[in-house]
XYZ file of C-alpha atoms in Angstrom:
695
model
C -11.637 -3.561 27.895
C -13.223 -0.613 26.035
C -15.571 -2.693 24.250
C -17.126 -3.534 27.790
C -17.230 -0.126 28.549
C -20.983 0.968 28.069
C -21.165 4.391 26.412
C -22.756 7.255 28.621
C -25.108 8.396 25.653
C -24.884 7.335 21.656
C -26.544 9.913 19.747
C -28.058 9.687 16.105
C -28.125 12.711 13.674
C -30.036 11.929 10.983
C -31.162 14.333 7.941
C -33.163 13.184 5.167
C -35.916 14.619 2.671
C -39.496 13.039 2.226
C -42.132 14.129 0.170
C -40.077 17.205 -0.522
C -39.764 18.083 3.022
C -36.236 18.085 4.543
C -36.445 16.176 8.176
C -33.678 16.726 10.673
C -33.532 14.567 13.965
C -31.072 14.244 16.499
C -31.881 11.653 19.006
C -30.638 9.083 21.487
C -29.897 5.521 19.651
C -33.067 3.642 19.524
C -33.070 0.033 20.925
C -34.752 -2.367 18.158
C -37.012 -0.013 15.883
C -37.947 3.660 15.731
C -40.416 5.233 13.447
C -39.872 8.356 12.016
C -41.387 10.631 9.323
C -41.675 8.297 6.725
C -39.254 6.254 7.608
C -38.445 3.079 9.953
C -34.962 2.800 11.716
C -33.953 -0.571 12.821
C -30.856 -0.945 15.197
C -29.276 -4.581 16.501
C -26.229 -5.124 18.382
C -24.819 -8.727 18.231
C -21.753 -10.091 20.315
C -19.298 -11.667 18.490
C -16.101 -13.573 19.556
C -13.641 -10.904 20.335
C -16.131 -8.052 20.081
C -19.366 -6.471 19.043
C -21.446 -5.923 15.757
C -23.693 -3.461 15.234
C -26.056 -2.814 12.333
C -28.692 -0.175 11.085
C -31.161 -0.635 8.386
C -33.659 1.794 7.103
C -36.969 0.903 5.514
C -38.814 4.252 3.865
C -42.849 4.390 3.391
C -41.866 6.423 0.349
C -38.781 7.549 -1.830
C -36.587 8.736 0.800
C -33.463 10.777 -0.086
C -30.769 10.936 2.725
C -28.520 14.050 3.536
C -26.530 12.809 6.465
C -26.204 10.255 8.753
C -23.876 10.307 11.895
C -23.336 8.198 15.229
C -21.889 9.934 18.189
C -21.185 8.332 21.361
C -19.080 8.972 24.501
C -15.887 6.917 25.452
C -13.103 6.696 27.517
C -10.292 5.881 25.825
C -7.953 5.981 28.712
C -4.486 7.394 29.730
C -2.352 4.283 28.084
C -3.183 5.071 24.760
C 0.048 4.817 22.503
C -1.416 5.790 18.720
C -4.332 6.332 16.694
C -4.354 4.581 13.217
C -6.609 6.236 10.425
C -7.459 5.073 6.868
C -7.026 7.641 4.278
C -9.030 8.275 1.756
C -7.481 6.100 -1.044
C -4.350 4.450 -1.876
C -2.258 7.777 -2.303
C -3.530 9.592 0.721
C -1.176 9.504 3.933
C -2.096 6.722 6.270
C -0.239 5.811 9.728
C -0.311 5.762 13.229
C -0.504 9.097 14.766
C 0.606 10.450 18.116
C -2.608 11.509 20.423
C -1.260 15.135 20.595
C -1.138 15.347 16.455
C -3.754 16.829 14.271
C -4.572 16.289 10.402
C -4.515 19.310 8.355
C -6.761 19.863 5.627
C -5.655 21.012 2.002
C -5.228 24.885 2.058
C -6.630 27.092 -0.733
C -3.477 26.945 -2.732
C -3.622 23.267 -3.464
C -7.064 23.739 -4.738
C -5.852 25.771 -7.541
C -4.122 22.706 -9.075
C -6.657 20.368 -8.315
C -5.337 18.608 -5.698
C -8.615 18.417 -3.730
C -10.043 15.757 -6.555
C -7.446 13.113 -4.950
C -8.806 13.020 -1.631
C -11.834 13.744 0.826
C -11.356 17.580 0.814
C -14.292 18.403 -0.630
C -16.622 15.959 1.198
C -15.615 16.248 4.944
C -14.774 19.201 7.225
C -11.280 18.426 8.866
C -11.376 19.718 12.409
C -7.784 20.485 12.242
C -7.305 20.169 16.184
C -4.937 17.772 18.155
C -6.090 14.980 19.114
C -9.019 14.558 16.439
C -8.211 12.048 14.116
C -11.010 10.747 11.017
C -10.226 7.674 8.591
C -12.057 5.396 6.361
C -13.677 2.097 6.579
C -11.756 1.063 9.459
C -9.449 2.547 12.458
C -7.883 1.535 15.403
C -6.586 2.577 18.730
C -3.275 1.170 19.927
C -2.471 0.172 23.613
C 0.552 -1.324 24.856
C -0.534 -4.481 24.875
C -3.837 -4.871 22.253
C -5.571 -2.429 19.765
C -9.152 -1.359 19.959
C -10.463 -1.560 16.062
C -13.363 -0.764 14.435
C -14.011 -1.650 10.700
C -16.831 -1.712 7.993
C -18.934 -4.916 6.943
C -20.076 -2.675 4.219
C -19.839 0.257 2.344
C -22.434 -0.187 -0.563
C -24.500 2.533 1.068
C -21.700 4.826 1.542
C -18.254 5.228 2.924
C -17.754 4.711 6.898
C -15.816 7.837 8.234
C -14.563 6.504 11.289
C -13.725 9.510 14.196
C -11.792 9.641 17.084
C -11.994 12.397 19.500
C -9.170 12.166 22.266
C -9.725 15.440 23.551
C -13.551 15.020 24.581
C -13.600 11.332 24.877
C -15.824 10.939 21.400
C -16.097 8.101 18.911
C -17.999 9.179 15.845
C -19.093 7.342 12.301
C -20.302 9.194 9.981
C -22.033 7.267 6.732
C -21.175 9.123 3.428
C -24.800 9.263 2.240
C -25.579 12.276 0.401
C -27.766 11.718 -2.067
C -28.683 8.132 -1.400
C -31.789 7.135 -2.608
C -34.124 4.732 -0.520
C -36.869 2.909 -2.135
C -36.853 -0.242 -0.246
C -35.383 -1.973 2.802
C -31.515 -1.413 2.882
C -28.721 -2.038 5.054
C -27.166 1.248 6.145
C -24.792 0.430 8.661
C -22.672 -2.626 9.409
C -19.679 -2.301 11.406
C -17.607 -4.489 13.985
C -15.924 -3.208 16.809
C -12.576 -5.891 18.004
C -9.978 -5.687 20.775
C -7.186 -7.969 20.467
C -3.566 -8.767 19.829
C -2.882 -7.202 15.999
C -2.949 -10.005 13.859
C -6.126 -11.556 15.995
C -8.110 -8.268 14.918
C -6.905 -8.464 11.377
C -7.661 -12.057 11.028
C -11.055 -11.930 12.508
C -11.852 -8.657 10.251
C -11.010 -10.635 7.385
C -12.806 -13.551 8.494
C -16.066 -11.497 8.644
C -15.863 -9.500 5.864
C -15.394 -13.111 4.181
C -18.506 -14.231 5.254
C -20.615 -10.821 4.098
C -19.010 -11.171 1.038
C -19.524 -15.038 0.382
C -23.106 -15.091 -0.743
C -22.228 -16.060 -4.278
C -19.762 -17.478 -6.438
C -19.221 -14.390 -8.644
C -18.612 -12.409 -5.252
C -15.477 -14.774 -4.023
C -12.488 -12.983 -3.048
C -9.340 -12.668 -5.425
C -6.460 -14.398 -3.816
C -3.721 -12.308 -3.029
C -0.618 -12.486 -5.568
C 2.523 -13.813 -4.947
C 5.686 -12.504 -3.496
C 7.232 -10.748 -6.957
C 9.937 -8.598 -8.255
C 8.769 -6.494 -11.155
C 10.062 -3.506 -13.015
C 7.734 -0.509 -14.248
C 8.631 2.305 -16.284
C 8.800 6.106 -14.661
C 5.684 8.074 -14.625
C 6.239 10.411 -17.114
C 4.998 12.215 -20.464
C 4.680 10.577 -23.600
C 8.122 12.016 -24.680
C 9.889 10.320 -22.121
C 8.548 6.573 -22.820
C 9.042 4.797 -26.209
C 9.473 1.056 -27.113
C 13.346 1.836 -27.911
C 14.143 2.894 -24.261
C 11.657 0.129 -22.880
C 13.631 -2.731 -25.194
C 17.054 -1.695 -24.069
C 16.005 -2.085 -20.299
C 13.942 -5.424 -21.038
C 17.189 -6.645 -22.903
C 19.331 -5.367 -19.647
C 17.092 -7.718 -17.274
C 17.196 -10.454 -19.829
C 20.682 -10.472 -20.184
C 21.634 -10.349 -16.943
C 18.559 -13.314 -15.944
C 17.435 -11.246 -13.207
C 14.065 -13.177 -12.226
C 11.631 -10.660 -12.263
C 8.023 -11.700 -12.611
C 6.204 -8.492 -14.037
C 8.046 -6.078 -16.545
C 5.001 -3.225 -16.580
C 4.131 -0.487 -19.287
C 3.455 2.867 -16.974
C 1.703 5.481 -18.088
C 2.849 7.325 -21.549
C 2.359 4.488 -23.848
C -1.132 6.036 -24.732
C -1.837 9.008 -27.358
C -4.153 10.411 -24.801
C -5.932 9.012 -21.634
C -9.230 7.507 -23.040
C -7.515 6.710 -26.687
C -6.699 3.068 -25.398
C -6.787 1.595 -29.042
C -4.094 4.239 -30.004
C -0.443 4.120 -28.658
C 1.689 7.259 -29.322
C 3.988 7.723 -31.850
C 6.934 6.372 -29.570
C 5.490 2.792 -30.122
C 5.749 2.474 -33.944
C 5.822 -1.266 -33.863
C 2.645 -1.695 -31.886
C 1.930 -3.197 -28.370
C 1.799 -6.871 -29.060
C 5.153 -6.901 -30.176
C 6.391 -5.638 -27.092
C 4.064 -7.511 -25.148
C 5.434 -10.619 -27.010
C 8.762 -9.893 -26.528
C 8.388 -9.434 -22.764
C 6.821 -13.156 -22.883
C 9.556 -13.904 -24.843
C 12.144 -12.726 -22.207
C 10.299 -15.040 -19.363
C 8.209 -11.800 -18.058
C 4.780 -11.493 -17.630
C 3.744 -8.358 -19.657
C 1.661 -5.583 -17.592
C 0.265 -2.180 -19.088
C -1.158 1.015 -17.347
C -4.812 1.297 -17.877
C -7.206 4.247 -16.445
C -10.603 2.814 -17.135
C -12.417 5.789 -15.436
C -11.072 8.763 -17.048
C -10.433 10.377 -20.283
C -7.766 13.118 -21.370
C -9.046 16.299 -22.594
C -7.288 15.914 -25.880
C -9.398 12.301 -25.848
C -11.651 11.706 -28.620
C -14.260 11.067 -26.273
C -13.832 14.584 -24.768
C -14.070 15.953 -28.034
C -17.402 14.003 -29.504
C -18.829 12.114 -26.600
C -19.327 14.640 -23.797
C -22.363 13.077 -22.619
C -20.225 10.169 -21.589
C -18.545 12.192 -19.009
C -19.849 12.468 -15.344
C -20.860 15.929 -13.851
C -23.250 16.814 -10.956
C -26.657 17.220 -11.758
C -27.875 20.147 -13.271
C -23.856 21.357 -13.056
C -21.268 22.547 -15.340
C -18.529 19.991 -16.252
C -15.867 19.897 -13.612
C -12.513 17.798 -14.352
C -11.543 14.635 -11.999
C -7.701 15.841 -11.605
C -4.818 17.336 -12.990
C -1.545 15.551 -13.928
C 0.986 17.089 -16.142
C 1.848 13.700 -17.428
C -1.416 12.910 -18.334
C -1.449 15.943 -20.656
C -3.257 18.043 -17.996
C -6.727 18.313 -16.924
C -8.658 14.785 -17.164
C -12.328 14.098 -16.596
C -14.566 11.347 -15.122
C -16.382 8.823 -17.134
C -20.274 8.152 -16.202
C -19.967 4.488 -15.238
C -23.863 4.013 -15.003
C -24.054 4.264 -18.625
C -23.862 1.255 -20.656
C -22.320 2.335 -24.057
C -19.420 3.767 -21.146
C -19.443 0.056 -19.629
C -19.024 -1.273 -23.160
C -16.487 1.067 -24.129
C -14.224 -0.138 -21.140
C -14.981 -3.856 -21.243
C -13.969 -3.306 -25.216
C -10.546 -1.302 -24.207
C -9.673 -3.870 -21.844
C -10.443 -6.784 -24.097
C -8.039 -5.171 -26.522
C -5.246 -4.888 -23.852
C -5.334 -8.668 -22.673
C -6.877 -10.331 -25.568
C -5.392 -8.617 -28.599
C -2.292 -7.039 -27.442
C -1.484 -9.872 -25.152
C -0.781 -8.087 -21.471
C -1.667 -10.155 -18.636
C -1.462 -7.841 -15.483
C -3.438 -4.541 -16.114
C -2.134 -1.876 -13.796
C -5.673 0.211 -13.036
C -4.968 3.733 -12.184
C -6.914 6.822 -11.069
C -9.801 4.606 -9.846
C -11.297 7.040 -7.447
C -12.473 9.065 -10.404
C -15.597 6.679 -10.622
C -16.817 8.194 -7.351
C -16.206 11.803 -7.477
C -19.713 12.413 -9.353
C -22.180 9.763 -8.437
C -25.091 9.090 -10.526
C -28.451 10.820 -9.093
C -29.846 8.508 -6.516
C -26.444 7.094 -5.177
C -23.584 8.184 -2.829
C -20.140 8.054 -3.807
C -19.743 4.586 -1.869
C -22.349 3.131 -3.601
C -20.739 4.287 -6.914
C -17.434 3.072 -5.946
C -18.569 -0.402 -5.016
C -20.121 -0.652 -8.189
C -17.380 0.423 -10.470
C -14.813 -1.837 -8.706
C -17.724 -4.835 -9.016
C -17.973 -4.109 -12.722
C -14.258 -4.548 -12.830
C -14.146 -7.550 -11.037
C -17.029 -8.930 -13.325
C -14.368 -8.306 -16.254
C -11.402 -9.962 -14.398
C -11.147 -13.043 -15.883
C -7.674 -14.891 -16.045
C -5.714 -11.535 -16.190
C -4.262 -9.953 -13.028
C -4.766 -6.689 -11.489
C -3.152 -4.255 -9.788
C -4.807 -1.565 -8.499
C -4.097 2.278 -7.873
C -5.329 5.226 -6.474
C -8.545 3.671 -4.652
C -10.625 3.664 -1.713
C -9.121 0.849 -0.371
C -12.465 -1.380 0.936
C -13.548 -1.019 -2.480
C -10.578 -2.835 -3.898
C -10.799 -5.492 -0.785
C -11.066 -8.903 -2.661
C -10.995 -7.144 -6.372
C -7.385 -8.046 -7.267
C -3.827 -9.691 -6.433
C -2.152 -6.638 -5.954
C -3.196 -3.306 -4.662
C -1.340 -0.027 -4.223
C -1.417 1.200 -0.117
C 0.873 4.349 -0.667
C 1.454 7.131 -2.766
C 3.971 7.369 -5.698
C 7.476 7.546 -5.039
C 9.891 10.107 -6.264
C 13.628 10.494 -6.564
C 13.590 12.553 -3.942
C 12.565 12.436 -0.213
C 10.082 14.948 0.397
C 8.264 17.663 -1.788
C 8.004 20.823 0.454
C 6.144 22.289 -1.777
C 3.034 20.020 -1.745
C 3.718 19.291 2.094
C 3.082 22.668 2.777
C 0.037 22.486 0.590
C -1.444 19.751 3.420
C -1.436 17.774 0.304
C -2.329 14.289 1.952
C -1.891 12.152 -1.567
C 1.429 14.264 -2.262
C 4.035 12.067 -4.239
C 7.175 11.858 -1.970
C 9.245 8.896 -0.849
C 8.604 9.904 2.952
C 4.956 10.212 2.321
C 4.655 6.412 0.747
C 6.886 4.956 3.501
C 4.740 6.218 6.029
C 2.029 4.448 4.430
C 3.703 1.347 3.427
C 4.426 0.944 7.422
C 1.116 2.104 8.017
C -0.969 0.000 6.194
C 1.169 -3.227 6.736
C -1.832 -5.521 8.024
C -3.476 -5.314 4.775
C -0.670 -7.327 3.158
C -1.801 -10.764 2.171
C -5.564 -10.478 3.446
C -7.179 -8.226 0.995
C -4.934 -8.363 -1.304
C -1.051 -8.320 -1.857
C 0.437 -4.568 -0.763
C 2.170 -2.797 -3.703
C 4.240 -0.372 -2.002
C 5.716 1.678 -5.400
C 9.013 1.724 -7.193
C 11.974 2.429 -5.261
C 14.798 4.319 -6.680
C 18.624 3.064 -5.884
C 20.272 4.648 -8.817
C 21.719 7.970 -8.346
C 21.048 9.648 -11.889
C 18.493 11.988 -11.349
C 18.066 11.306 -7.821
C 18.417 13.584 -4.784
C 18.243 10.892 -2.331
C 21.407 10.048 -0.226
C 22.359 6.588 -0.299
C 21.138 5.658 2.805
C 17.631 7.069 2.379
C 17.488 5.053 -0.996
C 18.334 1.910 1.250
C 15.757 2.500 3.659
C 13.414 2.727 0.642
C 14.295 -0.600 -0.216
C 14.446 -2.334 2.877
C 10.804 -0.766 3.891
C 9.523 -2.034 0.550
C 11.133 -5.698 0.824
C 10.009 -5.893 4.279
C 6.246 -5.063 4.344
C 5.282 -5.602 0.604
C 4.695 -8.194 -1.670
C 4.916 -6.696 -4.906
C 8.850 -5.310 -5.160
C 8.973 -2.510 -7.842
C 11.590 -0.360 -9.057
C 11.614 1.768 -12.057
C 15.646 1.995 -12.548
C 17.275 1.636 -15.521
C 19.863 -1.409 -14.841
C 22.551 0.555 -17.280
C 22.633 3.608 -14.610
C 23.675 1.598 -11.526
C 27.272 1.568 -10.232
C 28.626 -1.465 -8.824
C 27.384 -1.272 -5.689
C 23.840 -0.015 -6.875
C 24.122 -3.011 -9.185
C 24.715 -5.535 -6.030
C 22.304 -3.601 -3.557
C 19.685 -4.444 -6.214
C 20.695 -7.924 -6.873
C 20.755 -8.647 -2.883
C 17.060 -9.322 -3.011
C 17.280 -12.513 -4.940
C 16.153 -15.164 -4.324
C 13.078 -13.407 -3.060
C 12.176 -14.273 0.643
C 8.957 -13.712 2.574
C 9.942 -12.307 5.611
C 7.945 -13.646 8.661
C 6.994 -10.040 10.693
C 6.981 -10.400 14.021
C 6.754 -7.123 15.234
C 6.429 -3.477 14.086
C 6.565 -0.596 16.654
C 6.567 3.163 15.810
C 8.062 5.578 18.455
C 8.928 8.949 17.433
C 8.890 8.479 13.762
C 11.489 5.389 14.289
C 10.193 2.394 13.404
C 11.565 -0.996 14.483
C 10.558 -4.501 12.858
C 11.364 -7.845 14.433
C 11.189 -10.899 12.039
C 12.537 -13.795 10.816
C 14.129 -14.734 7.233
C 16.087 -17.853 6.153
C 15.234 -19.413 9.867
C 17.166 -16.564 11.490
C 16.027 -13.543 13.774
C 16.671 -9.981 12.645
C 15.752 -6.896 13.744
C 15.708 -3.509 11.441
C 15.457 0.036 12.766
C 14.394 2.976 10.191
C 14.262 6.881 11.022
C 11.519 8.499 9.253
C 11.644 11.402 11.292
C 13.345 14.669 10.284
C 15.899 14.558 13.342
C 18.314 12.104 14.283
C 17.335 9.398 16.270
C 19.321 7.112 18.860
C 18.415 3.071 19.283
C 19.825 0.648 21.240
C 20.136 -3.388 20.160
C 18.993 -6.124 22.654
C 21.988 -8.026 24.459
C 23.752 -10.322 22.484
C 25.797 -10.679 19.143
C 24.830 -9.152 16.000
C 25.710 -8.491 12.608
C 24.765 -5.416 10.647
C 23.883 -6.052 7.454
C 25.491 -4.360 4.316
C 23.698 -1.053 3.026
C 24.007 0.993 -0.238
C 27.132 2.639 0.391
C 27.494 1.041 3.856
C 29.849 -1.848 5.137
C 28.823 -4.593 7.127
C 29.958 -4.831 10.817
C 29.746 -7.167 13.630
C 28.264 -5.354 16.871
C 27.416 -6.406 20.500
C 24.261 -5.327 22.041
C 23.291 -2.740 24.640
C 25.323 -0.136 23.160
C 23.517 3.062 21.649
C 23.772 3.902 18.019
C 22.448 6.958 16.153
C 20.440 7.511 12.869
C 20.326 9.734 10.102
C 17.619 11.337 9.038
C 15.911 8.712 6.567
C 18.765 5.916 7.720
C 18.167 2.509 8.363
C 20.070 -0.224 9.855
C 19.327 -3.843 9.333
C 20.651 -6.594 12.025
C 20.657 -10.373 11.780
C 21.083 -12.083 15.570
C 23.945 -14.536 15.707
C 22.848 -17.918 16.646
C 25.226 -19.172 19.577
C 24.899 -22.680 18.289
C 25.440 -21.833 14.575
C 28.981 -21.370 12.571
C 27.482 -18.982 10.244
C 28.282 -15.091 11.462
C 27.068 -13.054 8.299
C 27.204 -12.544 4.719
C 26.747 -9.733 2.147
C 24.840 -11.423 -0.887
C 21.224 -11.142 0.479
C 19.255 -8.086 1.682
C 18.551 -10.825 4.249
C 21.504 -12.297 5.262
C 22.193 -16.164 4.696
C 19.137 -16.031 2.118
C 21.599 -16.168 -0.142
C 23.206 -19.510 1.233
C 21.508 -23.042 0.242
C 24.554 -24.957 2.917
C 27.647 -24.584 4.600
C 29.687 -27.866 5.151
C 32.745 -28.399 7.006
C 35.535 -31.299 7.061
C 36.505 -33.519 9.694
C 39.493 -31.593 10.866
C 37.000 -28.269 11.478
C 39.343 -25.776 9.094
C 37.759 -26.342 5.568
C 34.737 -24.931 4.848
C 32.299 -25.482 1.463
C 29.583 -22.667 1.103
C 27.106 -23.373 -1.529
C 25.172 -20.627 -2.776
C 21.064 -20.668 -3.543
C 20.446 -21.343 -7.264
C 18.926 -17.804 -7.950
C 21.881 -15.910 -6.337
C 22.894 -13.475 -9.346
C 26.476 -11.809 -7.231
C 29.542 -12.805 -5.420
C 29.198 -12.629 -1.973
C 31.460 -12.407 1.422
C 30.684 -14.675 4.174
C 31.761 -14.717 7.467
C 32.264 -18.181 9.598
C 32.695 -18.268 12.987
C 36.151 -20.744 13.923
C 38.091 -22.177 17.027
C 41.693 -22.108 17.602
C 44.195 -20.052 15.499
C 45.389 -22.363 12.217
C 44.606 -21.660 8.898
C 40.971 -21.596 7.616
C 39.582 -22.298 3.830
C 36.739 -21.659 2.375
C 35.694 -23.290 -0.854
C 39.279 -24.135 -1.228
C 40.906 -20.693 -0.926
C 42.822 -19.208 1.917
C 40.509 -17.407 4.225
C 41.257 -13.899 5.960
C 40.959 -14.362 9.930
C 39.659 -11.617 11.718
C 38.916 -10.864 15.438
C 35.602 -8.969 16.340
C 35.179 -6.324 19.327
C 33.269 -8.861 21.539
C 36.277 -11.398 20.855
C 34.938 -14.272 18.381
C 37.532 -15.383 15.930
C 35.756 -14.941 12.461
C 37.220 -16.610 8.766
C 35.775 -14.554 5.941
C 35.951 -15.144 2.174
C 34.721 -14.312 -1.513
C 32.152 -17.320 -2.666
C 31.968 -16.923 -6.693
C 28.717 -17.716 -8.100
C 28.257 -19.377 -11.852
C 27.059 -16.446 -13.186
C 28.632 -13.013 -12.681
C 26.869 -9.685 -13.359
């Protein structure tokens, strides 16, 4: 086991300023205490169940400003390593398991022209851009056939923890982003655990250790992750594309069809300008409170978009209170990003100012108290750490900002977006774990710029798979919106289905931005097939050549899904046995025997239910997870008449297949059933089950 291997050498590179003089040390990792010029460094190593915990505490003799801290050790990873997972800088940053021969490329110069560097770590970290060298934030792991070797930070208050893996030279590194951090008292700088074991064991242990660290006062009790829920959110867009008329029209579609959403979310574009949170745009003449009331009256929880840490260049704050804006000490004002839907450039607020905090608190109270919105979607949160106050590191600024939002939470629910994930642990019911989705598969332009935060369906799905282990532990995963409608959508039906399937398997907040009125019959049935909402029990996830295989259980049955996220055709082989191929978008159901090779197109997914030899149920097409739309199947004494009762929340008619013996006629819900013989010789009866409410 890697954890039991003692590294040949561990070196610490430490740069700091003391009494106006810069000191640079490169020394072996001290055991116990080490006295340097104006600074004492204490190192401690503790054996814990399943691994080890390492801490470094620094105590200055006077005021010390840290410049650089990096720990590097030799570690033989072995030849049986399969993949390396590195967690990206923030929600949008591509995060997935990478094969040992891959490399991570940095944003090129063209991307910087569009200010894309503001969204990631391109300004503060030098990418090696070599095969086998990876870096990630707060936690990382290497995967072996039977276990994970995991490293995770328990405290980012002093600065972000950047975990490096160098497979070419068998090196492990840990960099603390402490630039600018002032020490005037004894302080914890590093607290990291290294664990080894099965995936669930490792992440459960990591969660337990983090809760032990944070559970020091009532004010730090982690927020309980949100329940599984369906949501609708308006599309990200310009103010001209969102108004109360279109929102009310779509709300009526959901209400009239009795779709059991939990949240109805108004995304960005409702505000006059980012930062003018008291001024809705001209598209909302009736005001926001009346819209929130109508959403509540429809049986849904109203949600609204809010970017607390930024303002647009057309906002009143930018025009009149530039002293509220954050910037590097002694330098000119710089933007925090550029997104056309937000009016172009936007700027970060200085969260260290009490008047800025009062403004944010007042704006939040207006949204939920005066207007009545219960779910607050907080976006562009990374901006709080772009230009930290003097004396603080980026990680400390981000931690302080998220603790401030946590203190304002009250009874409202939070959905966080574009945030460094560690700072969001335990702070919200839901958190985005992937980039924004799009009505296209990939964006070649931003892909070629090597922007890891690019908006694209493929980038979103890879992180949805990659960060699945966070779901239900530190928050519930929001995977973004799926797109089933063919209106203004360039994706093939198979790729649209892949989006719905992976979001439903690996996320908790299942959201679409489609207008229901745009759906054709098959798209509507596919959308409604997620109801009643069922929480799948994930048993195993395997990635090979960018093909994702998920084994899970739902409704007491075993399933396997295969998704091709590669750019080429991929083949797969089902395990031996009898399988039912679930319905996809524009794809029919089918019964198939295992052991045969099948082919997936790029972006295509298949979802299969394992046939139980002792069960007469042989498949259905009314639910994403076949069988979950059925409450019961009863059979009469003669064995030729079946009564199928659907679940209460089923909204569309569906077809069911039942295995029957003999050669006689069969009735399903009192009607003659069709008979078919599968390729492996089973005799099945099939019929349509009508539900009370028809769409």
